[in-house]
mmCIF file of C-alpha atoms in Angstrom:
data_model
loop_
_atom_site.group_PDB
_atom_site.id
_atom_site.type_symbol
_atom_site.label_atom_id
_atom_site.label_comp_id
_atom_site.label_asym_id
_atom_site.label_seq_id
_atom_site.Cartn_x
_atom_site.Cartn_y
_atom_site.Cartn_z
ATOM 1 C CA MET A 11 -1.217 22.599 17.637
ATOM 2 C CA THR A 12 -1.724 19.328 15.843
ATOM 3 C CA GLN A 13 1.817 18.039 17.308
ATOM 4 C CA SER A 14 0.774 18.940 20.872
ATOM 5 C CA PHE A 15 -2.504 17.257 20.549
ATOM 6 C CA PHE A 16 -0.574 13.977 19.638
ATOM 7 C CA GLU A 17 1.890 14.383 22.229
ATOM 8 C CA TRP A 18 -1.299 14.783 24.506
ATOM 9 C CA MET A 19 -2.697 11.386 23.424
ATOM 10 C CA GLN A 20 0.604 9.775 23.791
ATOM 11 C CA GLY A 21 1.315 10.733 27.199
ATOM 12 C CA LEU A 22 -2.059 9.889 28.476
ATOM 13 C CA SER A 23 -2.386 6.763 31.055
ATOM 14 C CA PHE A 24 -4.439 4.970 28.966
ATOM 15 C CA SER A 25 -1.671 4.935 26.199
ATOM 16 C CA ALA A 26 0.991 3.995 28.657
ATOM 17 C CA TRP A 27 -1.373 1.281 29.796
ATOM 18 C CA MET A 28 -1.592 0.035 26.071
ATOM 19 C CA LEU A 29 2.111 0.094 25.738
ATOM 20 C CA GLU A 30 2.905 -1.672 29.126
ATOM 21 C CA GLU A 31 0.310 -4.561 28.894
ATOM 22 C CA THR A 32 1.656 -7.149 27.129
ATOM 23 C CA TRP A 33 -1.623 -8.459 25.531
ATOM 24 C CA ALA A 34 -3.355 -5.275 24.888
ATOM 25 C CA SER A 35 -1.853 -4.152 21.693
ATOM 26 C CA PRO A 36 -1.842 -8.016 19.939
ATOM 27 C CA ILE A 37 -5.598 -8.551 20.915
ATOM 28 C CA ILE A 38 -6.722 -5.171 19.810
ATOM 29 C CA GLN A 39 -4.797 -5.472 16.450
ATOM 30 C CA CYS A 40 -6.376 -9.262 16.132
ATOM 31 C CA MET A 41 -9.905 -7.793 16.500
ATOM 32 C CA HIS A 42 -8.891 -4.946 14.065
ATOM 33 C CA LEU A 43 -8.130 -7.398 11.623
ATOM 34 C CA VAL A 44 -11.319 -9.392 11.762
ATOM 35 C CA ALA A 45 -13.088 -6.435 11.838
ATOM 36 C CA LEU A 46 -11.236 -5.418 8.648
ATOM 37 C CA VAL A 47 -12.170 -8.486 6.751
ATOM 38 C CA ALA A 48 -16.015 -8.366 7.811
ATOM 39 C CA PHE A 49 -16.022 -4.608 6.545
ATOM 40 C CA ALA A 50 -13.944 -5.508 3.366
ATOM 41 C CA GLY A 51 -16.602 -8.459 2.630
ATOM 42 C CA ALA A 52 -19.638 -6.088 2.704
ATOM 43 C CA VAL A 53 -17.938 -3.425 0.820
ATOM 44 C CA LEU A 54 -16.698 -6.202 -1.981
ATOM 45 C CA VAL A 55 -20.106 -7.947 -2.195
ATOM 46 C CA VAL A 56 -21.957 -4.548 -3.287
ATOM 47 C CA ASP A 57 -18.923 -3.062 -5.247
ATOM 48 C CA MET A 58 -18.795 -6.343 -7.395
ATOM 49 C CA ARG A 59 -22.257 -6.078 -8.016
ATOM 50 C CA LEU A 60 -22.306 -2.247 -9.091
ATOM 51 C CA ILE A 61 -19.406 -3.089 -11.894
ATOM 52 C CA GLY A 62 -21.791 -6.156 -12.999
ATOM 53 C CA ARG A 63 -19.797 -8.987 -11.321
ATOM 54 C CA GLY A 64 -20.728 -11.358 -8.302
ATOM 55 C CA LEU A 65 -24.333 -11.576 -7.072
ATOM 56 C CA ILE A 66 -26.225 -10.638 -10.337
ATOM 57 C CA LYS A 67 -29.117 -12.356 -9.995
ATOM 58 C CA THR A 68 -29.965 -10.751 -6.957
ATOM 59 C CA PRO A 69 -31.381 -6.860 -7.080
ATOM 60 C CA LEU A 70 -28.688 -4.295 -6.231
ATOM 61 C CA ASN A 71 -30.586 -2.112 -3.647
ATOM 62 C CA GLN A 72 -31.465 -5.270 -1.892
ATOM 63 C CA LEU A 73 -28.186 -6.466 -1.655
ATOM 64 C CA ALA A 74 -26.778 -2.926 -0.731
ATOM 65 C CA ARG A 75 -29.730 -2.681 1.859
ATOM 66 C CA GLU A 76 -28.845 -5.932 3.354
ATOM 67 C CA LEU A 77 -25.230 -5.511 3.668
ATOM 68 C CA ASP A 78 -25.637 -1.509 4.792
ATOM 69 C CA ARG A 79 -25.467 -2.520 8.341
ATOM 70 C CA TRP A 80 -22.873 -4.981 8.183
ATOM 71 C CA MET A 81 -20.566 -2.387 6.467
ATOM 72 C CA ILE A 82 -21.507 0.362 9.218
ATOM 73 C CA TRP A 83 -21.099 -1.742 12.258
ATOM 74 C CA SER A 84 -17.735 -3.417 11.282
ATOM 75 C CA PHE A 85 -16.583 0.317 10.249
ATOM 76 C CA VAL A 86 -17.561 1.064 13.904
ATOM 77 C CA ALA A 87 -15.478 -1.971 15.308
ATOM 78 C CA LEU A 88 -12.481 -0.735 13.019
ATOM 79 C CA PHE A 89 -12.509 2.819 14.495
ATOM 80 C CA VAL A 90 -13.150 1.347 18.035
ATOM 81 C CA THR A 91 -10.047 -0.863 17.794
ATOM 82 C CA GLY A 92 -8.210 1.397 15.643
ATOM 83 C CA ALA A 93 -8.407 4.564 18.056
ATOM 84 C CA PRO A 94 -6.667 2.636 20.794
ATOM 85 C CA GLN A 95 -3.545 1.847 18.437
ATOM 86 C CA VAL A 96 -3.521 5.532 17.560
ATOM 87 C CA LEU A 97 -3.464 6.505 20.931
ATOM 88 C CA SER A 98 -0.624 4.247 22.020
ATOM 89 C CA THR A 99 1.631 5.005 19.438
ATOM 90 C CA ALA A 100 0.471 8.667 18.649
ATOM 91 C CA LEU A 101 3.898 10.198 18.057
ATOM 92 C CA LYS A 102 4.574 7.465 15.676
ATOM 93 C CA GLN A 103 1.522 7.951 13.774
ATOM 94 C CA TYR A 104 1.966 11.747 13.681
ATOM 95 C CA TYR A 105 5.326 11.293 11.942
ATOM 96 C CA SER A 106 4.191 8.652 9.575
ATOM 97 C CA PRO A 107 3.191 10.220 5.925
ATOM 98 C CA PHE A 108 1.118 6.949 5.634
ATOM 99 C CA PHE A 109 -1.127 7.700 8.674
ATOM 100 C CA TRP A 110 -1.952 10.889 7.279
ATOM 101 C CA TRP A 111 -2.718 9.614 3.589
ATOM 102 C CA LYS A 112 -4.977 6.666 5.371
ATOM 103 C CA MET A 113 -7.050 9.350 7.317
ATOM 104 C CA GLN A 114 -7.511 11.555 4.184
ATOM 105 C CA ILE A 115 -8.545 8.662 1.992
ATOM 106 C CA ILE A 116 -10.891 7.416 5.416
ATOM 107 C CA VAL A 117 -12.615 10.539 4.986
ATOM 108 C CA ILE A 118 -12.882 10.747 1.468
ATOM 109 C CA GLY A 119 -14.092 7.065 1.455
ATOM 110 C CA LEU A 120 -16.759 7.880 3.918
ATOM 111 C CA LEU A 121 -17.835 11.033 2.360
ATOM 112 C CA PHE A 122 -18.154 8.770 -1.277
ATOM 113 C CA THR A 123 -19.730 5.782 0.790
ATOM 114 C CA PHE A 124 -22.627 7.634 2.208
ATOM 115 C CA THR A 125 -23.103 9.930 -0.601
ATOM 116 C CA ILE A 126 -22.603 9.184 -3.931
ATOM 117 C CA ARG A 127 -22.190 5.124 -3.471
ATOM 118 C CA ARG A 128 -25.557 5.084 -1.663
ATOM 119 C CA ARG A 129 -27.183 7.103 -4.054
ATOM 120 C CA VAL A 130 -26.248 4.808 -7.050
ATOM 121 C CA ALA A 131 -26.677 1.768 -5.105
ATOM 122 C CA PHE A 132 -30.014 2.023 -3.744
ATOM 123 C CA ALA A 133 -31.156 3.478 -7.086
ATOM 124 C CA GLU A 134 -33.504 1.689 -9.389
ATOM 125 C CA GLU A 135 -31.557 -0.303 -11.584
ATOM 126 C CA GLY A 136 -30.614 0.357 -15.173
ATOM 127 C CA THR A 137 -31.328 4.236 -14.815
ATOM 128 C CA LEU A 138 -28.168 5.511 -14.340
ATOM 129 C CA GLY A 139 -25.973 4.051 -17.352
ATOM 130 C CA HIS A 140 -22.261 3.405 -16.568
ATOM 131 C CA TRP A 141 -22.158 5.163 -13.313
ATOM 132 C CA PRO A 142 -22.566 2.197 -11.252
ATOM 133 C CA LYS A 143 -19.416 0.557 -12.666
ATOM 134 C CA VAL A 144 -17.770 3.785 -12.058
ATOM 135 C CA VAL A 145 -18.793 4.041 -8.446
ATOM 136 C CA GLY A 146 -17.787 0.469 -8.091
ATOM 137 C CA VAL A 147 -14.141 0.587 -9.061
ATOM 138 C CA LEU A 148 -13.589 3.639 -7.217
ATOM 139 C CA SER A 149 -14.894 2.409 -3.939
ATOM 140 C CA ILE A 150 -12.476 -0.800 -4.308
ATOM 141 C CA GLY A 151 -9.687 1.550 -5.242
ATOM 142 C CA ILE A 152 -10.707 4.262 -2.182
ATOM 143 C CA TRP A 153 -10.856 1.196 0.404
ATOM 144 C CA THR A 154 -8.284 -1.020 -0.937
ATOM 145 C CA SER A 155 -5.549 2.392 -0.820
ATOM 146 C CA VAL A 156 -6.806 2.463 2.741
ATOM 147 C CA SER A 157 -5.555 -0.738 4.137
ATOM 148 C CA VAL A 158 -2.333 -0.256 1.783
ATOM 149 C CA TRP A 159 -1.354 2.634 3.552
ATOM 150 C CA ALA A 160 -2.526 1.219 7.063
ATOM 151 C CA ARG A 161 -0.452 -1.705 6.625
ATOM 152 C CA LEU A 162 2.793 0.415 5.629
ATOM 153 C CA ILE A 163 2.381 2.423 8.873
ATOM 154 C CA GLY A 164 3.609 -0.467 10.800
ATOM 155 C CA LEU A 165 6.204 -1.327 8.065
ATOM 156 C CA LEU A 166 7.967 1.799 6.895
ATOM 157 C CA SER A 167 7.042 4.231 9.567
ATOM 158 C CA MET B 23 12.122 -30.290 8.735
ATOM 159 C CA ARG B 24 14.449 -27.947 10.450
ATOM 160 C CA SER B 25 17.324 -28.979 7.533
ATOM 161 C CA LEU B 26 14.844 -28.075 5.187
ATOM 162 C CA PHE B 27 14.057 -24.615 6.359
ATOM 163 C CA GLU B 28 17.845 -23.971 6.944
ATOM 164 C CA TRP B 29 18.382 -25.424 3.456
ATOM 165 C CA VAL B 30 15.785 -22.640 2.172
ATOM 166 C CA ASP B 31 17.323 -20.061 4.321
ATOM 167 C CA ALA B 32 20.497 -20.210 2.551
ATOM 168 C CA LEU B 33 19.400 -20.178 -0.765
ATOM 169 C CA PRO B 34 20.646 -17.026 -2.646
ATOM 170 C CA SER B 35 17.203 -16.316 -4.108
ATOM 171 C CA SER B 36 15.912 -16.405 -0.242
ATOM 172 C CA ILE B 37 18.709 -14.472 0.983
ATOM 173 C CA ALA B 38 18.043 -11.865 -1.777
ATOM 174 C CA LEU B 39 14.232 -11.674 -1.051
ATOM 175 C CA ARG B 40 15.255 -11.068 2.718
ATOM 176 C CA GLU B 41 17.722 -8.297 1.924
ATOM 177 C CA SER B 42 15.633 -6.378 -0.306
ATOM 178 C CA LEU B 43 14.447 -3.271 1.200
ATOM 179 C CA ASN B 44 10.807 -3.420 -0.684
ATOM 180 C CA ALA B 45 10.224 -7.042 -0.800
ATOM 181 C CA TYR B 46 8.786 -7.414 2.428
ATOM 182 C CA PRO B 47 6.544 -4.468 2.773
ATOM 183 C CA THR B 48 5.343 -5.494 -0.676
ATOM 184 C CA MET B 49 4.720 -8.987 -0.106
ATOM 185 C CA LEU B 50 2.937 -8.190 3.057
ATOM 186 C CA THR B 51 0.750 -5.553 2.062
ATOM 187 C CA VAL B 52 -0.480 -7.795 -0.975
ATOM 188 C CA HIS B 53 -0.828 -10.726 1.518
ATOM 189 C CA VAL B 54 -3.317 -8.366 3.729
ATOM 190 C CA VAL B 55 -5.141 -6.950 0.482
ATOM 191 C CA SER B 56 -5.779 -10.567 -0.937
ATOM 192 C CA MET B 57 -6.877 -11.725 2.638
ATOM 193 C CA CYS B 58 -9.774 -9.163 2.609
ATOM 194 C CA LEU B 59 -10.734 -10.364 -0.819
ATOM 195 C CA PHE B 60 -10.650 -14.158 0.153
ATOM 196 C CA ALA B 61 -11.679 -14.156 3.990
ATOM 197 C CA GLY B 62 -13.970 -11.098 3.449
ATOM 198 C CA LEU B 63 -16.447 -12.812 0.624
ATOM 199 C CA ILE B 64 -15.931 -16.528 2.512
ATOM 200 C CA ALA B 65 -17.041 -14.653 5.563
ATOM 201 C CA TYR B 66 -20.333 -13.709 4.106
ATOM 202 C CA TRP B 67 -20.798 -17.047 2.347
ATOM 203 C CA ASP B 68 -20.375 -18.679 5.914
ATOM 204 C CA MET B 69 -23.051 -16.059 7.149
ATOM 205 C CA ARG B 70 -25.209 -17.018 4.577
ATOM 206 C CA LEU B 71 -25.333 -20.732 5.558
ATOM 207 C CA VAL B 72 -25.885 -19.722 9.211
ATOM 208 C CA GLY B 73 -28.535 -17.384 8.619
ATOM 209 C CA LEU B 74 -27.000 -14.209 9.775
ATOM 210 C CA THR B 75 -27.007 -12.206 6.089
ATOM 211 C CA LEU B 76 -28.027 -12.289 2.726
ATOM 212 C CA LYS B 77 -31.080 -14.640 3.603
ATOM 213 C CA LYS B 78 -32.838 -13.686 0.156
ATOM 214 C CA VAL B 79 -29.877 -14.781 -1.966
ATOM 215 C CA PRO B 80 -30.047 -18.432 -3.222
ATOM 216 C CA VAL B 81 -27.541 -20.500 -1.324
ATOM 217 C CA SER B 82 -26.313 -21.874 -4.563
ATOM 218 C CA ASN B 83 -25.834 -18.363 -6.371
ATOM 219 C CA ILE B 84 -22.736 -17.698 -3.937
ATOM 220 C CA PRO B 85 -20.295 -20.587 -4.860
ATOM 221 C CA THR B 86 -21.179 -20.045 -8.528
ATOM 222 C CA ARG B 87 -20.878 -16.193 -8.504
ATOM 223 C CA LEU B 88 -18.382 -15.343 -5.697
ATOM 224 C CA PHE B 89 -16.168 -18.136 -5.121
ATOM 225 C CA PRO B 90 -14.174 -17.460 -8.266
ATOM 226 C CA TRP B 91 -12.816 -14.234 -6.862
ATOM 227 C CA ALA B 92 -12.555 -15.776 -3.677
ATOM 228 C CA LEU B 93 -10.172 -18.229 -4.826
ATOM 229 C CA THR B 94 -8.423 -15.497 -6.638
ATOM 230 C CA GLY B 95 -7.493 -13.909 -3.512
ATOM 231 C CA TYR B 96 -6.767 -17.445 -2.016
ATOM 232 C CA GLY B 97 -4.324 -17.779 -4.755
ATOM 233 C CA ILE B 98 -2.336 -14.303 -4.347
ATOM 234 C CA ASN B 99 -2.688 -14.949 -0.496
ATOM 235 C CA LEU B 100 -1.007 -18.425 -1.120
ATOM 236 C CA ILE B 101 1.831 -16.929 -3.418
ATOM 237 C CA THR B 102 2.748 -14.082 -1.250
ATOM 238 C CA GLY B 103 2.320 -16.106 2.181
ATOM 239 C CA GLY B 104 4.788 -18.740 0.429
ATOM 240 C CA LEU B 105 7.003 -15.996 -0.640
ATOM 241 C CA LEU B 106 7.253 -14.414 2.993
ATOM 242 C CA LEU B 107 7.868 -17.888 4.348
ATOM 243 C CA TYR B 108 10.552 -18.505 1.616
ATOM 244 C CA SER B 109 12.507 -15.268 2.395
ATOM 245 C CA GLN B 110 12.696 -15.661 6.243
ATOM 246 C CA PRO B 111 12.086 -19.408 7.035
ATOM 247 C CA MET B 112 14.240 -19.307 10.077
ATOM 248 C CA ARG B 113 12.052 -16.732 11.496
ATOM 249 C CA TYR B 114 8.806 -19.029 11.317
ATOM 250 C CA TYR B 115 10.345 -22.373 12.080
ATOM 251 C CA ASP B 116 9.911 -21.828 16.025
ATOM 252 C CA ASN B 117 7.120 -19.695 15.557
ATOM 253 C CA PHE B 118 4.085 -21.245 17.328
ATOM 254 C CA TYR B 119 1.459 -19.201 15.665
ATOM 255 C CA PHE B 120 2.928 -20.031 12.262
ATOM 256 C CA TRP B 121 2.309 -23.617 12.899
ATOM 257 C CA ALA B 122 -0.927 -23.265 14.378
ATOM 258 C CA LYS B 123 -1.891 -21.069 11.335
ATOM 259 C CA MET B 124 -0.932 -23.937 9.137
ATOM 260 C CA ALA B 125 -2.947 -26.428 11.217
ATOM 261 C CA LEU B 126 -5.877 -24.488 11.292
ATOM 262 C CA MET B 127 -5.731 -23.689 7.559
ATOM 263 C CA VAL B 128 -5.515 -27.626 7.094
ATOM 264 C CA VAL B 129 -8.611 -28.005 9.147
ATOM 265 C CA ALA B 130 -10.543 -25.234 7.451
ATOM 266 C CA GLY B 131 -9.787 -26.840 3.993
ATOM 267 C CA ILE B 132 -11.154 -30.309 5.146
ATOM 268 C CA ASN B 133 -14.105 -28.529 6.730
ATOM 269 C CA MET B 134 -14.829 -26.884 3.150
ATOM 270 C CA PHE B 135 -14.455 -30.348 1.552
ATOM 271 C CA TRP B 136 -16.444 -32.182 3.809
ATOM 272 C CA PHE B 137 -19.152 -29.462 3.531
ATOM 273 C CA HIS B 138 -18.791 -29.534 -0.383
ATOM 274 C CA TYR B 139 -18.981 -33.121 -0.898
ATOM 275 C CA ALA B 140 -21.425 -34.059 1.989
ATOM 276 C CA THR B 141 -23.881 -31.387 2.902
ATOM 277 C CA TYR B 142 -23.745 -29.500 -0.293
ATOM 278 C CA LYS B 143 -24.728 -32.220 -2.433
ATOM 279 C CA SER B 144 -28.336 -31.479 -1.315
ATOM 280 C CA VAL B 145 -28.676 -27.982 -1.829
ATOM 281 C CA GLN B 146 -31.499 -27.991 -4.318
ATOM 282 C CA ALA B 147 -33.716 -28.939 -1.278
ATOM 283 C CA TRP B 148 -32.702 -25.967 0.530
ATOM 284 C CA ASP B 149 -31.391 -23.505 -1.799
ATOM 285 C CA GLN B 150 -34.346 -20.805 -1.860
ATOM 286 C CA GLY B 151 -35.647 -21.510 1.305
ATOM 287 C CA ARG B 152 -34.718 -19.971 4.532
ATOM 288 C CA GLU B 153 -34.328 -23.085 6.261
ATOM 289 C CA ILE B 154 -30.623 -24.176 6.314
ATOM 290 C CA PRO B 155 -30.039 -27.859 7.356
ATOM 291 C CA MET B 156 -28.169 -28.052 10.701
ATOM 292 C CA ASN B 157 -25.213 -29.593 9.067
ATOM 293 C CA ALA B 158 -24.723 -26.743 6.727
ATOM 294 C CA ARG B 159 -25.133 -24.115 9.584
ATOM 295 C CA LEU B 160 -22.696 -25.963 11.522
ATOM 296 C CA ALA B 161 -20.212 -25.949 8.836
ATOM 297 C CA GLY B 162 -20.595 -22.158 8.634
ATOM 298 C CA VAL B 163 -20.114 -21.667 12.079
ATOM 299 C CA VAL B 164 -17.085 -23.909 11.876
ATOM 300 C CA SER B 165 -15.526 -22.278 9.014
ATOM 301 C CA LEU B 166 -16.268 -18.560 10.353
ATOM 302 C CA VAL B 167 -14.473 -19.593 13.815
ATOM 303 C CA LEU B 168 -11.682 -21.383 11.525
ATOM 304 C CA TRP B 169 -10.908 -18.353 9.229
ATOM 305 C CA ALA B 170 -11.005 -15.923 11.963
ATOM 306 C CA ALA B 171 -8.514 -18.137 13.872
ATOM 307 C CA VAL B 172 -5.969 -18.338 10.936
ATOM 308 C CA VAL B 173 -6.482 -14.436 10.648
ATOM 309 C CA VAL B 174 -5.581 -14.036 14.430
ATOM 310 C CA THR B 175 -2.650 -16.535 14.455
ATOM 311 C CA GLY B 176 -1.618 -14.880 11.256
ATOM 312 C CA ARG B 177 -1.144 -11.463 12.753
ATOM 313 C CA MET B 178 0.435 -13.193 16.285
ATOM 314 C CA MET B 179 3.130 -14.331 14.036
ATOM 315 C CA ALA B 180 4.725 -10.771 14.533
ATOM 316 C CA TYR B 181 4.763 -11.257 18.362
ATOM 317 C CA ALA B 182 7.879 -13.815 18.798
ATOM 318 C CA GLY B 183 7.849 -12.833 22.404
ATOM 319 C CA LEU B 184 4.253 -14.142 23.044
ATOM 320 C CA MET B 185 4.535 -17.924 22.454
ATOM 321 C CA PRO B 186 2.800 -20.088 24.805
ATOM 322 C CA GLU B 187 4.983 -21.150 27.960
ATOM 323 C CA TRP B 188 4.517 -25.266 26.769
ATOM 324 C CA TRP B 189 5.678 -24.392 23.440
ATOM 325 C CA ASN B 190 8.899 -22.556 24.682
ATOM 326 C CA ASN B 191 9.726 -25.795 26.740
ATOM 327 C CA LEU B 192 9.691 -27.802 23.309
ATOM 328 C CA ASN B 193 12.971 -25.451 22.554
ATOM 329 C CA ILE B 194 12.348 -25.964 18.979
ATOM 330 C CA GLY B 195 14.548 -23.327 17.840
ATOM 331 C CA ALA B 196 17.571 -24.763 19.581
#
């Protein structure tokens, strides 16, 4: 079932176009990397603040609110530029364990970011004890592992 | 220059690094993660200067509080980038995007020093306010464009077949 879905994606005329068009993949990969930098920065500034580093003179919830839309829109850009790459190399992705680890951790990361991390980052400071530090470290760990698995798909698959 | 690259290419440690199964994936992965740390933080500093985000954060807070982290990322990035070059110098010698990336990094560095030693000296006058001087905004835009171009040329280094025609005509690799 899953394999046939990936075979279907690989067989799409869009996937063939992506592979045949010389500049399509490089341009999309470059855009994906620029979006990654924007996403990483938005996440990091808040995560560092959660663990008591970085912009500590700025209230945490103010920082989190201001960078929220940058984080969301850069993630949207990551998805929009990542999907064509998955479509055009669907079977390579399907057989790569790193792709599946990346996808699983992205789901965990999104759930974590929009539930626990959001609640902690938007809460009144000083009311949650050590939890902000734990949440900050977990968030950095989750998103770092996503970029590690992503890089390894291309290198070791 | 070519003889220097060839000399490094023939060094036993360069060959050992090149032939190691794990070295290249490890170095490249650490290179990408450290790029996220460095470029991610610098991007939001630049966007603060341009006035796109973090408008309530005093400008002087960012270099003080975020630059040590950004510089740590940059240091790791330089080390891993240097090792990648050391392991395969002849792969990069005739690569247009490699030289473009190096040139862009130099220009980005000049822009950073220019901003630090000229425009930033008057930061106390515009630190808290929302009105950033035009010179500082310009430095922010130039920095954003340059570092984005560094990221793009870095990615393009993998596409040896997509060099500009005029570069191929120089026949540097021959």
